[in-house]
MMTF fields as JSON, N, C-alpha, C and O atoms, coordinates in Angstrom:
{
  "mmtfVersion": "1.0.0",
  "mmtfProducer": "UNKNOWN",
  "numBonds": 363,
  "numAtoms": 364,
  "numGroups": 91,
  "numChains": 1,
  "numModels": 1,
  "chainsPerModel": [1],
  "groupsPerChain": [91],
  "chainIdList": ["A"],
  "bondAtomList": [4, 2, 8, 6, 12, 10, 16, 14, 20, 18, 24, 22, 28, 26, 32, 30, 36, 34, 40, 38, 44, 42, 48, 46, 52, 50, 56, 54, 60, 58, 64, 62, 68, 66, 72, 70, 76, 74, 80, 78, 84, 82, 88, 86, 92, 90, 96, 94, 100, 98, 104, 102, 108, 106, 112, 110, 116, 114, 120, 118, 124, 122, 128, 126, 132, 130, 136, 134, 140, 138, 144, 142, 148, 146, 152, 150, 156, 154, 160, 158, 164, 162, 168, 166, 172, 170, 176, 174, 180, 178, 184, 182, 188, 186, 192, 190, 196, 194, 200, 198, 204, 202, 208, 206, 212, 210, 216, 214, 220, 218, 224, 222, 228, 226, 232, 230, 236, 234, 240, 238, 244, 242, 248, 246, 252, 250, 256, 254, 260, 258, 264, 262, 268, 266, 272, 270, 276, 274, 280, 278, 284, 282, 288, 286, 292, 290, 296, 294, 300, 298, 304, 302, 308, 306, 312, 310, 316, 314, 320, 318, 324, 322, 328, 326, 332, 330, 336, 334, 340, 338, 344, 342, 348, 346, 352, 350, 356, 354, 360, 358],
  "bondOrderList": [1, 1, 1, 1, 1, 1, 1, 1, 1, 1, 1, 1, 1, 1, 1, 1, 1, 1, 1, 1, 1, 1, 1, 1, 1, 1, 1, 1, 1, 1, 1, 1, 1, 1, 1, 1, 1, 1, 1, 1, 1, 1, 1, 1, 1, 1, 1, 1, 1, 1, 1, 1, 1, 1, 1, 1, 1, 1, 1, 1, 1, 1, 1, 1, 1, 1, 1, 1, 1, 1, 1, 1, 1, 1, 1, 1, 1, 1, 1, 1, 1, 1, 1, 1, 1, 1, 1, 1, 1, 1],
  "groupList": [{"groupName": "MET", "atomNameList": ["N", "CA", "C", "O"], "elementList": ["N", "C", "C", "O"], "formalChargeList": [0, 0, 0, 0], "bondAtomList": [1, 0, 2, 1, 3, 2], "bondOrderList": [1, 1, 2], "singleLetterCode": "M", "chemCompType": "L-PEPTIDE LINKING"}, {"groupName": "SER", "atomNameList": ["N", "CA", "C", "O"], "elementList": ["N", "C", "C", "O"], "formalChargeList": [0, 0, 0, 0], "bondAtomList": [1, 0, 2, 1, 3, 2], "bondOrderList": [1, 1, 2], "singleLetterCode": "S", "chemCompType": "L-PEPTIDE LINKING"}, {"groupName": "THR", "atomNameList": ["N", "CA", "C", "O"], "elementList": ["N", "C", "C", "O"], "formalChargeList": [0, 0, 0, 0], "bondAtomList": [1, 0, 2, 1, 3, 2], "bondOrderList": [1, 1, 2], "singleLetterCode": "T", "chemCompType": "L-PEPTIDE LINKING"}, {"groupName": "ALA", "atomNameList": ["N", "CA", "C", "O"], "elementList": ["N", "C", "C", "O"], "formalChargeList": [0, 0, 0, 0], "bondAtomList": [1, 0, 2, 1, 3, 2], "bondOrderList": [1, 1, 2], "singleLetterCode": "A", "chemCompType": "L-PEPTIDE LINKING"}, {"groupName": "GLN", "atomNameList": ["N", "CA", "C", "O"], "elementList": ["N", "C", "C", "O"], "formalChargeList": [0, 0, 0, 0], "bondAtomList": [1, 0, 2, 1, 3, 2], "bondOrderList": [1, 1, 2], "singleLetterCode": "Q", "chemCompType": "L-PEPTIDE LINKING"}, {"groupName": "GLU", "atomNameList": ["N", "CA", "C", "O"], "elementList": ["N", "C", "C", "O"], "formalChargeList": [0, 0, 0, 0], "bondAtomList": [1, 0, 2, 1, 3, 2], "bondOrderList": [1, 1, 2], "singleLetterCode": "E", "chemCompType": "L-PEPTIDE LINKING"}, {"groupName": "ILE", "atomNameList": ["N", "CA", "C", "O"], "elementList": ["N", "C", "C", "O"], "formalChargeList": [0, 0, 0, 0], "bondAtomList": [1, 0, 2, 1, 3, 2], "bondOrderList": [1, 1, 2], "singleLetterCode": "I", "chemCompType": "L-PEPTIDE LINKING"}, {"groupName": "VAL", "atomNameList": ["N", "CA", "C", "O"], "elementList": ["N", "C", "C", "O"], "formalChargeList": [0, 0, 0, 0], "bondAtomList": [1, 0, 2, 1, 3, 2], "bondOrderList": [1, 1, 2], "singleLetterCode": "V", "chemCompType": "L-PEPTIDE LINKING"}, {"groupName": "ARG", "atomNameList": ["N", "CA", "C", "O"], "elementList": ["N", "C", "C", "O"], "formalChargeList": [0, 0, 0, 0], "bondAtomList": [1, 0, 2, 1, 3, 2], "bondOrderList": [1, 1, 2], "singleLetterCode": "R", "chemCompType": "L-PEPTIDE LINKING"}, {"groupName": "LEU", "atomNameList": ["N", "CA", "C", "O"], "elementList": ["N", "C", "C", "O"], "formalChargeList": [0, 0, 0, 0], "bondAtomList": [1, 0, 2, 1, 3, 2], "bondOrderList": [1, 1, 2], "singleLetterCode": "L", "chemCompType": "L-PEPTIDE LINKING"}, {"groupName": "HIS", "atomNameList": ["N", "CA", "C", "O"], "elementList": ["N", "C", "C", "O"], "formalChargeList": [0, 0, 0, 0], "bondAtomList": [1, 0, 2, 1, 3, 2], "bondOrderList": [1, 1, 2], "singleLetterCode": "H", "chemCompType": "L-PEPTIDE LINKING"}, {"groupName": "ASP", "atomNameList": ["N", "CA", "C", "O"], "elementList": ["N", "C", "C", "O"], "formalChargeList": [0, 0, 0, 0], "bondAtomList": [1, 0, 2, 1, 3, 2], "bondOrderList": [1, 1, 2], "singleLetterCode": "D", "chemCompType": "L-PEPTIDE LINKING"}, {"groupName": "PRO", "atomNameList": ["N", "CA", "C", "O"], "elementList": ["N", "C", "C", "O"], "formalChargeList": [0, 0, 0, 0], "bondAtomList": [1, 0, 2, 1, 3, 2], "bondOrderList": [1, 1, 2], "singleLetterCode": "P", "chemCompType": "L-PEPTIDE LINKING"}, {"groupName": "PHE", "atomNameList": ["N", "CA", "C", "O"], "elementList": ["N", "C", "C", "O"], "formalChargeList": [0, 0, 0, 0], "bondAtomList": [1, 0, 2, 1, 3, 2], "bondOrderList": [1, 1, 2], "singleLetterCode": "F", "chemCompType": "L-PEPTIDE LINKING"}, {"groupName": "GLY", "atomNameList": ["N", "CA", "C", "O"], "elementList": ["N", "C", "C", "O"], "formalChargeList": [0, 0, 0, 0], "bondAtomList": [1, 0, 2, 1, 3, 2], "bondOrderList": [1, 1, 2], "singleLetterCode": "G", "chemCompType": "PEPTIDE LINKING"}, {"groupName": "LYS", "atomNameList": ["N", "CA", "C", "O"], "elementList": ["N", "C", "C", "O"], "formalChargeList": [0, 0, 0, 0], "bondAtomList": [1, 0, 2, 1, 3, 2], "bondOrderList": [1, 1, 2], "singleLetterCode": "K", "chemCompType": "L-PEPTIDE LINKING"}, {"groupName": "TRP", "atomNameList": ["N", "CA", "C", "O"], "elementList": ["N", "C", "C", "O"], "formalChargeList": [0, 0, 0, 0], "bondAtomList": [1, 0, 2, 1, 3, 2], "bondOrderList": [1, 1, 2], "singleLetterCode": "W", "chemCompType": "L-PEPTIDE LINKING"}, {"groupName": "CYS", "atomNameList": ["N", "CA", "C", "O"], "elementList": ["N", "C", "C", "O"], "formalChargeList": [0, 0, 0, 0], "bondAtomList": [1, 0, 2, 1, 3, 2], "bondOrderList": [1, 1, 2], "singleLetterCode": "C", "chemCompType": "L-PEPTIDE LINKING"}],
  "groupTypeList": [0, 1, 2, 3, 4, 5, 6, 2, 4, 5, 4, 7, 6, 5, 8, 9, 8, 10, 7, 0, 3, 11, 9, 9, 5, 0, 5, 3, 1, 5, 9, 11, 12, 11, 7, 12, 9, 1, 3, 13, 14, 6, 11, 1, 0, 2, 1, 13, 7, 9, 7, 14, 5, 9, 5, 15, 16, 17, 14, 7, 4, 9, 8, 15, 11, 3, 1, 9, 14, 8, 9, 2, 9, 2, 5, 3, 3, 11, 5, 7, 7, 11, 5, 9, 3, 8, 4, 9, 15, 5, 8],
  "groupIdList": [1, 2, 3, 4, 5, 6, 7, 8, 9, 10, 11, 12, 13, 14, 15, 16, 17, 18, 19, 20, 21, 22, 23, 24, 25, 26, 27, 28, 29, 30, 31, 32, 33, 34, 35, 36, 37, 38, 39, 40, 41, 42, 43, 44, 45, 46, 47, 48, 49, 50, 51, 52, 53, 54, 55, 56, 57, 58, 59, 60, 61, 62, 63, 64, 65, 66, 67, 68, 69, 70, 71, 72, 73, 74, 75, 76, 77, 78, 79, 80, 81, 82, 83, 84, 85, 86, 87, 88, 89, 90, 91],
  "secStructList": [7, 7, 7, 1, 6, 6, 7, 7, 2, 2, 2, 2, 2, 2, 2, 2, 2, 2, 2, 2, 2, 2, 2, 2, 6, 7, 7, 4, 4, 4, 1, 7, 6, 6, 1, 7, 4, 4, 4, 4, 6, 7, 7, 2, 2, 2, 2, 2, 2, 2, 2, 2, 2, 2, 2, 2, 2, 2, 1, 1, 7, 7, 7, 1, 1, 7, 7, 7, 6, 6, 1, 7, 2, 2, 2, 2, 2, 2, 2, 2, 2, 2, 2, 2, 2, 2, 2, 2, 2, 6, 7],
  "xCoordList": [-4.174, -3.05, -3.25, -3.963, -2.368, -2.246, -0.724, 0.066, -0.799, 0.809, 1.371, 0.893, 2.287, 3.86, 3.44, 3.614, 2.946, 2.95, 1.782, 2.062, 1.033, -0.102, -0.533, -1.591, 0.556, 1.073, 1.397, 2.475, 0.342, 0.445, 1.205, 1.733, 1.159, 2.073, 1.07, 1.414, -0.072, -1.192, -1.375, -1.441, -1.435, -1.457, -0.277, -0.545, 1.044, 2.112, 1.724, 1.71, 1.363, 0.886, 0.194, 0.254, -0.633, -1.955, -1.412, -1.648, -0.546, -0.084, 0.98, 1.282, 1.601, 2.876, 2.379, 2.701, 1.441, 0.671, -0.265, -0.421, -0.945, -1.357, -0.315, -0.479, 1.022, 1.671, 2.254, 2.338, 2.546, 3.306, 2.521, 2.992, 1.182, -0.243, -0.037, -0.044, 0.155, 0.089, 1.339, 1.273, 2.37, 3.716, 4.008, 4.584, 3.335, 3.22, 2.146, 2.078, 1.274, -0.643, -0.854, -0.726, -1.187, -1.725, -3.032, -3.359, -3.484, -4.455, -3.599, -2.506, -3.951, -3.61, -3.453, -2.541, -4.709, -5.215, -4.039, -3.867, -3.287, -2.38, -1.491, -0.841, -1.191, 0.572, -0.087, -1.001, 0.816, 1.03, 1.955, 3.161, 1.317, 2.31, 3.252, 4.002, 3.429, 4.441, 5.414, 6.232, 5.136, 6.147, 7.434, 7.281, 8.353, 9.49, 9.175, 9.014, 9.206, 8.913, 9.652, 9.074, 10.811, 11.808, 10.932, 10.988, 10.2, 9.489, 8.402, 7.832, 8.16, 7.225, 7.843, 7.309, 9.481, 10.046, 10.569, 10.795, 10.626, 10.866, 12.537, 13.2, 13.099, 14.736, 14.84, 13.859, 16.292, 16.745, 16.154, 16.039, 15.856, 15.371, 13.71, 13.379, 12.969, 11.435, 11.552, 11.222, 11.887, 12.755, 12.968, 12.494, 13.936, 13.846, 12.157, 11.532, 12.106, 10.495, 9.731, 9.54, 9.337, 8.833, 9.078, 8.286, 10.588, 10.593, 10.26, 9.379, 10.676, 9.958, 8.632, 8.324, 7.508, 6.303, 6.191, 5.389, 6.684, 6.803, 7.094, 6.403, 8.126, 8.34, 7.325, 6.63, 7.064, 6.303, 4.358, 3.448, 4.373, 3.312, 3.367, 2.55, 4.029, 4.236, 4.814, 4.695, 5.469, 6.278, 7.096, 7.065, 8.441, 9.176, 10.543, 10.383, 11.83, 12.893, 13.296, 13.881, 13.08, 13.715, 15.156, 15.698, 15.476, 17.189, 17.545, 16.545, 18.838, 18.912, 19.471, 19.51, 19.851, 20.118, 19.09, 19.326, 17.68, 16.608, 16.487, 16.507, 16.346, 16.22, 15.235, 15.475, 14.08, 12.738, 12.599, 11.923, 13.374, 13.181, 13.334, 12.53, 14.319, 14.703, 13.792, 14.09, 12.531, 11.711, 10.534, 10.211, 9.827, 8.256, 7.727, 8.476, 6.123, 5.647, 5.534, 6.245, 4.716, 5.04, 6.125, 5.903, 7.434, 8.865, 9.363, 10.36, 8.684, 8.943, 8.623, 9.334, 7.1, 6.189, 6.775, 7.113, 6.999, 7.989, 8.945, 8.848, 9.896, 10.593, 10.683, 11.649, 9.811, 9.057, 8.5, 8.914, 7.699, 6.916, 8.372, 8.364, 9.272, 10.427, 11.229, 11.687, 11.386, 12.147, 11.68, 12.401, 10.282, 9.43, 9.402, 9.517, 9.178, 9.143, 10.673, 10.84, 11.942, 13.26, 13.045, 12.965, 12.944, 12.783, 12.097, 12.427, 10.782, 9.885, 10.754, 10.905, 11.369, 12.294, 13.208, 13.038, 13.982, 14.752, 14.459, 15.43, 13.396, 12.671, 12.777, 12.126],
  "yCoordList": [-21.178, -21.335, -22.915, -23.754, -22.988, -24.53, -25.196, -24.59, -26.386, -27.13, -26.458, -26.011, -26.539, -26.529, -27.518, -27.085, -28.704, -29.654, -29.183, -29.3, -28.879, -28.26, -26.589, -26.247, -25.955, -24.51, -24.622, -25.124, -24.076, -24.0, -22.813, -22.03, -22.825, -21.766, -20.735, -19.559, -21.022, -20.177, -19.083, -17.853, -20.241, -19.572, -18.493, -17.307, -18.933, -17.991, -16.289, -15.192, -17.048, -15.545, -14.446, -13.234, -15.431, -14.313, -13.541, -12.368, -14.574, -13.915, -12.901, -11.953, -13.276, -11.845, -10.904, -9.812, -11.051, -9.764, -9.132, -7.912, -9.909, -9.009, -8.345, -7.174, -9.144, -8.455, -7.071, -5.917, -7.438, -6.282, -5.384, -4.256, -5.569, -4.289, -3.583, -2.355, -4.12, -3.632, -2.812, -1.681, -3.229, -2.418, -0.983, 0.059, -1.404, -0.323, 0.405, 1.536, 0.105, 0.866, 1.037, 2.117, 0.029, -0.469, -1.665, -2.309, -1.622, -2.982, -4.327, -4.322, -4.926, -6.441, -6.718, -7.167, -6.24, -6.91, -6.153, -6.526, -4.756, -4.087, -4.858, -4.83, -5.728, -6.283, -7.693, -8.457, -7.663, -8.695, -9.636, -9.424, -10.916, -11.952, -12.209, -13.161, -11.259, -12.156, -10.569, -10.324, -9.764, -8.546, -8.691, -9.599, -8.216, -8.771, -7.358, -6.148, -8.431, -7.168, -6.202, -5.168, -6.053, -5.184, -3.529, -2.432, -3.654, -3.033, -2.29, -1.268, -2.984, -2.208, -1.453, -0.748, -1.573, -0.394, -1.783, -1.421, -2.699, -3.846, -3.872, -4.652, -3.247, -3.308, -4.357, -5.101, -4.828, -5.665, -5.502, -6.483, -4.604, -4.244, -4.836, -5.562, -4.388, -4.979, -6.33, -7.061, -6.468, -8.458, -9.29, -10.2, -8.298, -9.184, -9.194, -9.903, -7.949, -8.029, -9.173, -10.169, -9.147, -10.13, -11.777, -12.688, -11.699, -13.459, -13.408, -14.231, -12.626, -12.826, -12.778, -13.694, -12.301, -12.83, -14.023, -14.74, -14.48, -15.729, -16.726, -17.739, -16.683, -17.436, -17.503, -18.511, -16.867, -16.602, -17.076, -17.472, -16.824, -17.37, -19.435, -20.243, -19.616, -21.073, -22.037, -23.236, -20.929, -21.719, -22.673, -23.762, -22.149, -22.937, -21.921, -20.847, -22.152, -20.838, -20.768, -21.76, -19.767, -19.65, -19.245, -18.664, -19.903, -19.135, -18.155, -17.684, -17.593, -16.738, -15.503, -14.274, -16.459, -15.291, -15.066, -14.505, -15.642, -15.614, -13.935, -13.143, -13.672, -12.273, -12.302, -12.957, -11.496, -11.69, -10.735, -10.94, -9.472, -8.522, -8.686, -7.987, -9.574, -9.909, -10.861, -11.269, -11.233, -12.368, -11.799, -10.676, -12.572, -12.223, -12.791, -13.394, -12.634, -13.12, -14.812, -15.655, -15.146, -16.072, -17.24, -18.361, -16.64, -17.144, -16.988, -17.663, -15.928, -16.381, -17.543, -18.357, -17.42, -18.452, -19.635, -20.494, -19.925, -21.469, -21.425, -22.282, -20.648, -20.894, -20.949, -21.442, -20.513, -20.812, -22.627, -23.577, -22.628, -24.253, -24.999, -26.025, -25.078, -25.77, -25.726, -26.755, -24.434, -24.507, -25.468, -26.079, -25.479, -25.668, -27.4, -28.069, -27.682, -29.498, -29.858, -30.822, -28.992, -29.846, -29.849, -30.912, -28.583, -28.949, -30.003, -30.76, -29.811, -31.385, -32.884, -33.647, -32.506, -34.185, -34.436, -35.344, -33.388, -33.805, -33.768, -33.906, -33.622, -33.952, -35.124, -35.305],
  "zCoordList": [18.49, 17.816, 17.52, 18.069, 16.467, 15.796, 16.806, 17.529, 16.501, 17.066, 15.832, 14.79, 16.237, 15.268, 14.029, 12.89, 14.193, 13.255, 12.473, 11.28, 12.579, 12.023, 11.179, 10.649, 11.32, 10.545, 9.5, 9.183, 8.505, 7.216, 6.96, 7.751, 5.581, 4.775, 4.585, 4.695, 4.325, 4.335, 5.943, 5.942, 7.514, 8.321, 8.339, 8.533, 8.132, 8.276, 7.879, 8.436, 6.209, 5.704, 5.905, 5.7, 6.474, 7.301, 8.635, 8.922, 9.462, 10.778, 10.485, 11.21, 9.126, 8.954, 8.613, 9.081, 7.691, 7.55, 8.453, 8.407, 9.33, 10.322, 11.071, 11.411, 11.441, 12.378, 11.369, 11.79, 10.235, 9.599, 9.362, 9.217, 9.253, 8.98, 10.289, 10.2, 11.555, 12.731, 12.764, 13.244, 12.343, 12.829, 11.821, 12.132, 10.436, 8.962, 9.439, 8.959, 10.245, 10.111, 8.907, 8.331, 8.416, 6.986, 7.228, 8.225, 6.071, 6.042, 5.741, 5.174, 5.986, 6.136, 4.249, 3.555, 3.966, 2.697, 1.323, 0.163, 2.257, 1.17, 1.056, 0.012, 2.006, 1.839, 0.902, 1.214, -0.388, -1.076, -1.145, -1.27, -1.05, -0.601, -1.453, -1.237, -2.814, -3.747, -3.791, -4.678, -2.796, -3.272, -2.366, -1.548, -2.297, -1.284, -0.276, -0.432, 0.916, 2.37, 2.29, 2.624, 1.958, 2.15, 1.1, 1.655, -0.388, -0.587, 0.251, -0.131, 1.554, 2.668, 3.457, 4.313, 3.147, 4.148, 5.581, 6.736, 5.311, 6.066, 6.428, 5.744, 7.231, 7.571, 8.213, 8.221, 9.099, 9.718, 11.041, 11.776, 11.322, 12.675, 12.974, 13.912, 12.077, 11.322, 11.491, 12.425, 10.817, 10.478, 12.212, 12.893, 12.247, 13.895, 14.976, 15.765, 14.319, 15.297, 14.668, 15.366, 13.599, 12.972, 13.384, 13.626, 13.341, 13.545, 14.795, 15.044, 15.934, 17.328, 17.218, 17.981, 16.753, 16.891, 16.351, 16.949, 15.472, 14.672, 15.442, 15.344, 16.339, 17.377, 18.282, 18.158, 19.021, 20.083, 19.577, 20.306, 18.208, 17.855, 17.45, 17.89, 16.945, 16.549, 17.908, 18.162, 18.607, 19.968, 19.7, 20.274, 18.211, 17.882, 17.914, 17.333, 18.52, 17.889, 16.426, 15.991, 15.609, 14.11, 14.595, 15.535, 13.382, 12.783, 13.76, 14.301, 14.252, 15.014, 13.76, 13.822, 12.671, 11.4, 10.35, 9.28, 10.8, 9.741, 9.696, 10.638, 8.168, 8.027, 6.759, 5.744, 6.951, 6.118, 5.065, 4.056, 5.352, 4.778, 3.224, 2.607, 2.307, 1.345, 0.558, -0.565, 1.281, 0.994, 0.723, 1.11, 0.028, -0.155, 1.01, 1.779, 1.314, 2.522, 1.973, 2.52, 1.014, 0.556, 0.837, 1.297, 0.413, 0.438, 1.826, 2.083, 3.184, 4.188, 4.934, 5.522, 4.743, 5.385, 4.765, 5.58, 3.448, 3.311, 4.223, 5.101, 4.295, 5.193, 6.314, 6.896, 6.793, 8.576, 8.427, 9.092, 7.586, 7.837, 7.202, 7.881, 6.559, 6.55, 7.892, 8.389, 8.483, 9.868, 10.992, 11.78, 10.903, 11.712, 12.088, 13.115, 10.597, 10.048, 10.49, 11.237, 9.976, 10.566, 12.068, 12.685, 12.702, 14.278, 14.966, 15.879, 14.112, 14.453, 14.966, 15.92, 12.856, 12.322, 14.208, 15.022, 14.269, 15.317, 16.621, 17.365, 17.13, 18.367, 19.042, 20.071]
}
């Protein structure tokens, strides 16, 4: 695992793809990074699980109101990387 400072958008996309694939019992390659997660059946509960998995993986607490369902994998990764950068600045 990389430190929070080194985590890239691509790494977040891949992490989300694998966690979602496990949850949805799909192949990670079937998850298009430019399709909204809601198209794959991601609801608020599943979004909560995804946020929790990302927090464990990157070691940084994300916003409590973070909801990934309305976003694409690419947009979600951008938000995660932005939040990591913001929190690192505050340290």
